[in-house]
Coordinates of C-alpha atoms in Angstrom, one line a residue:
M235 CA -63.5 12.5 -49.3
Q236 CA -65.6 13.8 -46.3
E237 CA -63.6 16.5 -44.5
S238 CA -65.4 15.4 -41.3
I239 CA -63.6 12.0 -41.4
I240 CA -60.2 13.6 -41.6
N241 CA -61.1 16.1 -38.8
N242 CA -62.4 13.4 -36.5
A243 CA -59.2 11.5 -37.0
I244 CA -57.1 14.6 -36.2
A245 CA -59.2 15.0 -33.1
G246 CA -58.0 11.6 -32.1
A247 CA -61.3 9.6 -32.5
G248 CA -60.4 7.5 -35.5
C249 CA -62.9 6.7 -38.2
T250 CA -65.9 4.3 -37.7
P251 CA -65.9 0.8 -39.2
E252 CA -68.5 2.0 -41.8
E253 CA -66.3 5.0 -42.7
A254 CA -63.3 2.7 -43.0
L255 CA -65.1 0.5 -45.5
S256 CA -66.0 3.6 -47.5
L257 CA -62.3 4.6 -47.7
V258 CA -61.3 1.3 -49.3
D259 CA -62.3 2.6 -52.8
A260 CA -61.6 6.3 -52.2
N261 CA -59.6 8.3 -54.7
E262 CA -55.9 7.5 -53.9
T263 CA -54.8 11.2 -54.1
A264 CA -57.5 12.3 -51.7
L265 CA -56.9 9.3 -49.4
F266 CA -53.2 9.9 -49.1
A267 CA -53.7 13.7 -48.7
G268 CA -56.0 13.0 -45.7
A269 CA -53.6 10.3 -44.3
T270 CA -50.7 12.8 -44.5
R271 CA -52.6 15.5 -42.7
I272 CA -53.4 13.0 -39.9
R273 CA -49.8 11.8 -39.7
E274 CA -48.4 15.3 -39.5
A275 CA -51.0 16.4 -36.9
F276 CA -49.6 13.7 -34.5
F277 CA -46.0 13.2 -35.6
G278 CA -45.0 16.2 -37.6
K279 CA -42.1 15.2 -39.9
Q280 CA -40.6 12.7 -37.4
I281 CA -40.1 9.1 -38.6
Q282 CA -39.2 6.4 -36.1
L283 CA -36.7 3.7 -37.1
C284 CA -36.1 0.2 -35.7
C285 CA -34.2 -2.9 -36.7
I286 CA -34.3 -6.5 -35.6
I287 CA -31.8 -9.3 -34.7
N288 CA -32.9 -12.8 -35.4
A289 CA -31.5 -14.2 -32.1
K290 CA -32.9 -17.7 -32.3
S291 CA -33.9 -19.2 -35.7
G292 CA -36.1 -22.0 -36.9
K293 CA -37.7 -25.2 -35.4
C294 CA -40.8 -23.4 -34.2
D295 CA -43.5 -25.8 -33.0
M296 CA -46.3 -23.7 -34.3
D297 CA -47.8 -24.3 -37.8
C298 CA -48.3 -20.8 -39.1
R299 CA -48.9 -21.3 -42.8
F300 CA -46.9 -18.2 -43.8
C301 CA -43.8 -18.7 -41.6
S302 CA -40.4 -19.8 -42.9
Q303 CA -39.3 -20.6 -39.3
S304 CA -42.1 -23.1 -38.6
G305 CA -40.9 -26.7 -38.0
H306 CA -44.0 -27.8 -39.9
N307 CA -42.8 -26.1 -43.1
S308 CA -39.9 -27.0 -45.4
T309 CA -38.0 -23.8 -45.9
A310 CA -34.2 -23.4 -46.5
I311 CA -33.2 -21.1 -43.7
D312 CA -30.4 -20.9 -41.2
V313 CA -31.4 -22.7 -38.0
Y314 CA -29.5 -22.0 -34.7
P315 CA -30.1 -21.7 -30.9
F316 CA -30.2 -18.6 -28.9
M317 CA -27.2 -16.4 -29.5
D318 CA -24.5 -16.4 -26.8
A319 CA -24.5 -13.3 -24.6
Q320 CA -21.5 -11.5 -25.9
H321 CA -22.4 -11.9 -29.5
L322 CA -25.9 -10.6 -28.8
E323 CA -24.6 -7.7 -26.8
N324 CA -22.2 -6.7 -29.6
R325 CA -25.0 -6.9 -32.2
I326 CA -27.3 -4.8 -30.2
R327 CA -24.7 -2.1 -29.4
D328 CA -23.8 -1.9 -33.1
D329 CA -27.4 -1.4 -34.1
I330 CA -28.2 1.3 -31.5
E331 CA -24.9 3.1 -31.7
G332 CA -26.2 6.1 -33.7
G333 CA -29.1 6.7 -31.3
D334 CA -31.7 6.8 -34.2
R335 CA -33.2 3.3 -34.1
M336 CA -34.6 0.8 -31.6
C337 CA -33.3 -2.8 -31.7
G338 CA -35.7 -5.7 -31.5
V339 CA -34.5 -9.1 -30.3
V340 CA -36.6 -11.7 -32.0
T341 CA -36.7 -15.4 -31.2
S342 CA -38.5 -18.3 -32.9
G343 CA -40.6 -20.8 -31.0
G344 CA -43.4 -20.6 -28.5
K345 CA -41.3 -18.8 -25.9
L346 CA -37.8 -18.5 -24.5
S347 CA -36.7 -20.7 -21.7
S348 CA -36.1 -19.2 -18.2
N349 CA -32.3 -19.4 -18.7
E350 CA -32.5 -17.7 -22.1
L351 CA -34.7 -14.9 -20.6
E352 CA -32.3 -14.3 -17.8
Q353 CA -29.4 -14.2 -20.2
L354 CA -31.3 -11.6 -22.3
A355 CA -32.3 -9.6 -19.2
D356 CA -28.6 -9.5 -18.1
T357 CA -27.5 -8.3 -21.5
V358 CA -30.1 -5.5 -21.5
R359 CA -29.1 -4.4 -18.0
K360 CA -25.5 -4.1 -19.2
I361 CA -26.5 -2.1 -22.2
G362 CA -28.8 0.3 -20.3
S363 CA -26.6 0.5 -17.2
G364 CA -29.7 0.1 -15.1
Q365 CA -31.8 2.5 -17.1
R366 CA -34.2 2.0 -20.0
A367 CA -32.5 0.7 -23.1
P368 CA -33.6 1.1 -26.7
V369 CA -34.2 -2.6 -26.9
C370 CA -37.5 -4.4 -27.7
G371 CA -38.3 -8.1 -27.3
S372 CA -40.3 -10.4 -29.5
L373 CA -40.0 -13.5 -27.4
G374 CA -43.2 -15.5 -27.6
R375 CA -45.9 -16.3 -25.0
L376 CA -44.5 -15.1 -21.8
A377 CA -46.1 -15.1 -18.3
P378 CA -46.7 -11.9 -16.4
E379 CA -43.8 -12.5 -14.0
E380 CA -41.4 -13.0 -17.0
L381 CA -42.7 -9.8 -18.7
A382 CA -42.2 -7.9 -15.4
M383 CA -38.6 -9.2 -15.2
L384 CA -37.9 -8.0 -18.7
K385 CA -39.4 -4.5 -17.9
E386 CA -37.2 -4.4 -14.8
S387 CA -34.1 -5.2 -16.9
G388 CA -34.7 -2.1 -19.1
I389 CA -36.6 -3.5 -22.1
T390 CA -38.6 -0.7 -23.6
R391 CA -41.2 -2.5 -25.6
F392 CA -42.6 -5.9 -26.0
H393 CA -43.6 -7.1 -29.5
H394 CA -46.3 -9.7 -30.1
N395 CA -48.4 -9.6 -33.3
L396 CA -52.0 -10.6 -33.4
E397 CA -51.2 -11.4 -37.1
A398 CA -54.9 -11.3 -38.3
S399 CA -58.4 -10.7 -37.1
E400 CA -60.0 -13.2 -34.7
N401 CA -62.2 -14.3 -37.5
Y402 CA -59.3 -15.1 -40.0
Y403 CA -56.6 -16.3 -37.7
P404 CA -57.8 -20.0 -37.8
E405 CA -57.1 -19.9 -41.5
I406 CA -53.3 -19.4 -40.9
C407 CA -52.6 -21.2 -37.6
S408 CA -54.1 -24.2 -35.8
T409 CA -51.6 -24.8 -33.0
Q410 CA -52.5 -21.6 -31.1
D411 CA -55.7 -19.8 -30.4
W412 CA -55.9 -16.1 -31.4
T413 CA -57.1 -15.4 -27.8
S414 CA -53.8 -16.6 -26.4
R415 CA -52.0 -14.0 -28.6
L416 CA -54.4 -11.4 -27.3
D417 CA -53.8 -12.5 -23.7
T418 CA -50.0 -12.1 -24.1
V419 CA -50.5 -8.5 -25.4
K420 CA -52.7 -7.7 -22.4
A421 CA -50.2 -9.2 -20.0
A422 CA -47.4 -7.1 -21.3
Q423 CA -49.5 -4.0 -21.0
Q424 CA -50.5 -4.9 -17.4
V425 CA -46.9 -5.0 -16.2
G426 CA -46.3 -1.6 -17.7
L427 CA -44.5 -2.4 -21.0
K428 CA -45.2 -0.5 -24.1
V429 CA -46.5 -2.9 -26.7
C430 CA -45.9 -3.2 -30.4
S431 CA -48.6 -5.4 -32.0
G432 CA -49.9 -5.6 -35.6
G433 CA -50.5 -8.0 -38.4
L434 CA -49.5 -9.6 -41.7
F435 CA -51.4 -8.7 -44.8
G436 CA -51.8 -10.5 -48.1
L437 CA -52.7 -13.8 -46.5
G438 CA -56.1 -13.9 -48.3
E439 CA -57.9 -11.9 -45.6
S440 CA -60.8 -9.5 -46.5
W441 CA -60.9 -5.8 -46.1
Q442 CA -63.4 -6.4 -43.2
D443 CA -60.8 -8.6 -41.5
R444 CA -58.2 -5.8 -41.9
I445 CA -60.6 -3.3 -40.3
D446 CA -61.5 -5.7 -37.5
L447 CA -57.9 -6.2 -36.6
A448 CA -57.3 -2.4 -36.5
L449 CA -60.4 -2.0 -34.3
T450 CA -59.0 -4.6 -31.9
L451 CA -55.6 -2.8 -31.8
R452 CA -57.4 0.5 -31.2
E453 CA -59.4 -1.0 -28.3
L454 CA -56.2 -2.4 -26.8
G455 CA -54.4 1.0 -27.1
V456 CA -51.1 -0.5 -28.3
D457 CA -48.3 2.0 -28.8
S458 CA -47.0 0.8 -32.1
V459 CA -48.6 -1.2 -35.0
P460 CA -46.2 -3.1 -37.3
I461 CA -47.6 -3.6 -40.8
N462 CA -46.1 -6.5 -42.6
F463 CA -46.8 -7.8 -46.1
L464 CA -46.6 -11.5 -47.0
Y465 CA -43.4 -12.7 -48.6
A466 CA -44.6 -16.1 -50.0
H467 CA -41.7 -18.3 -48.9
A468 CA -41.1 -21.5 -50.9
G469 CA -41.7 -24.5 -48.7
T470 CA -44.7 -22.9 -46.9
P471 CA -48.4 -23.6 -47.5
L472 CA -48.8 -20.1 -48.8
K473 CA -46.0 -20.3 -51.3
D474 CA -48.4 -19.7 -54.2
Q475 CA -50.3 -16.9 -52.6
P476 CA -50.4 -14.0 -55.1
P477 CA -48.6 -10.9 -53.8
L478 CA -50.4 -7.7 -52.9
S479 CA -50.1 -4.9 -55.4
A480 CA -48.2 -1.8 -54.2
E481 CA -51.5 0.1 -54.5
E482 CA -53.4 -2.2 -52.2
A483 CA -50.6 -2.3 -49.7
L484 CA -50.5 1.5 -49.5
R485 CA -54.2 1.6 -49.1
I486 CA -53.9 -0.7 -46.1
I487 CA -51.4 1.8 -44.5
A488 CA -53.7 4.7 -45.2
L489 CA -56.8 2.9 -43.9
Y490 CA -54.9 2.1 -40.6
R491 CA -53.9 5.8 -40.3
F492 CA -57.5 6.8 -40.4
L493 CA -58.5 4.1 -37.9
L494 CA -55.4 4.6 -35.6
P495 CA -54.7 8.3 -36.0
S496 CA -52.3 8.7 -33.0
T497 CA -50.6 5.3 -33.1
T498 CA -47.2 4.7 -34.7
L499 CA -47.6 2.8 -37.9
R500 CA -44.4 0.9 -38.5
I501 CA -43.9 -0.7 -42.0
C502 CA -41.9 -3.9 -41.6
G503 CA -41.7 -7.2 -43.4
G504 CA -42.3 -7.4 -47.1
R505 CA -41.8 -3.6 -47.6
A506 CA -39.3 -3.6 -50.4
H507 CA -40.7 -6.8 -52.0
I508 CA -44.3 -5.5 -52.2
L509 CA -43.9 -1.7 -52.5
G510 CA -40.9 -1.7 -54.9
D511 CA -40.3 1.7 -56.4
R512 CA -43.4 3.1 -54.5
Q513 CA -41.7 2.8 -51.1
K514 CA -41.4 6.5 -50.8
D515 CA -45.2 6.7 -50.9
L516 CA -45.7 4.9 -47.6
F517 CA -45.2 8.2 -45.7
A518 CA -47.8 9.9 -47.8
A519 CA -50.1 7.0 -47.0
G520 CA -49.6 7.8 -43.3
A521 CA -46.7 5.7 -42.0
N522 CA -44.4 7.3 -39.4
G523 CA -42.1 4.3 -38.7
L524 CA -39.9 1.9 -40.6
M525 CA -38.1 -1.3 -39.8
T526 CA -34.8 -0.9 -41.6
G527 CA -32.1 -3.5 -42.3
N528 CA -32.7 -7.2 -42.7
Y529 CA -35.8 -9.1 -41.7
L530 CA -35.8 -12.5 -39.9
T531 CA -35.0 -14.8 -42.9
V532 CA -35.1 -12.3 -45.8
A533 CA -32.8 -9.4 -46.7
G534 CA -34.5 -6.1 -46.2
S535 CA -33.8 -2.5 -47.2
Q536 CA -30.4 -1.0 -46.5
Y537 CA -30.2 1.4 -43.5
E538 CA -28.3 4.0 -45.5
S539 CA -30.7 4.1 -48.4
D540 CA -33.6 4.4 -46.0
L541 CA -32.0 7.4 -44.3
E542 CA -31.5 9.0 -47.7
M543 CA -35.1 8.3 -48.8
I544 CA -36.4 9.9 -45.6
R545 CA -34.2 13.0 -45.9
T546 CA -34.9 13.5 -49.6
L547 CA -38.6 13.7 -48.7
G548 CA -37.9 16.4 -46.2
L549 CA -38.6 14.2 -43.2
E550 CA -36.6 13.8 -40.1
I551 CA -35.3 10.8 -38.1
A552 CA -36.8 10.7 -34.6
A553 CA -34.5 10.1 -31.7
T554 CA -34.9 6.8 -29.7

């Protein structure tokens, strides 16, 4: 591997699209060694943790071909309305009690109603006592004034995935334009929220699509990039999509570390299912963040076992 590519990434520039394509087939040992050097240059041994609460499940009006919560698909999941305020507050407090992970409140559907947003904002104000709270929101296509209200309540970060490149997105969703997803990300940034935005891999996209998505995220300057791997849910149009190999999934992480050297790469959905006994290699591939605990409609990795894995590897948990 060219030392100049690694050094440029450590300098903060990130590799070029042409260099990224050349890394796709690079020797894995050399690729991971370079990705580790870049991760350590920006984050040392610190690993960021987060978890999510599925606060409103199912009956989404969008037709995302991968999603178990889409009303267009026929998946066997729990369906329920927005959690009542006390239940949600208790869940958030339990998740953030140790001070070592952020808690993301995730809701299905195009967006929360005004009343639901006010309820969430009031809950976050209580938890943060008027200050910033270790709470993120993944709440759909919100208007700037709604995003500003959430920031005022103490929400730390807004999450809104682009999911795929602009070129590939029409292959997985027809009820929303990719540009509307992009506009929501920009609106959250404009009101001063940190933004977590990434994608889902294993949908059938090409390596060029993966690189194009990373370049868009780099141009946006998002703070955190969640990397998700497809879990092919029965009852969805992608139910027969072949799973990524652990090797390919790890190469995606490494490629994103070279393209986004100073950005948190947070490995989320599909981690255990796709990586299996190679989960520990995700840090060598350049990741510095994990979603731990359950996902939206699928059981995830156990919090305690993730802590043990991180410590066994000589890494440290970053404070929220």
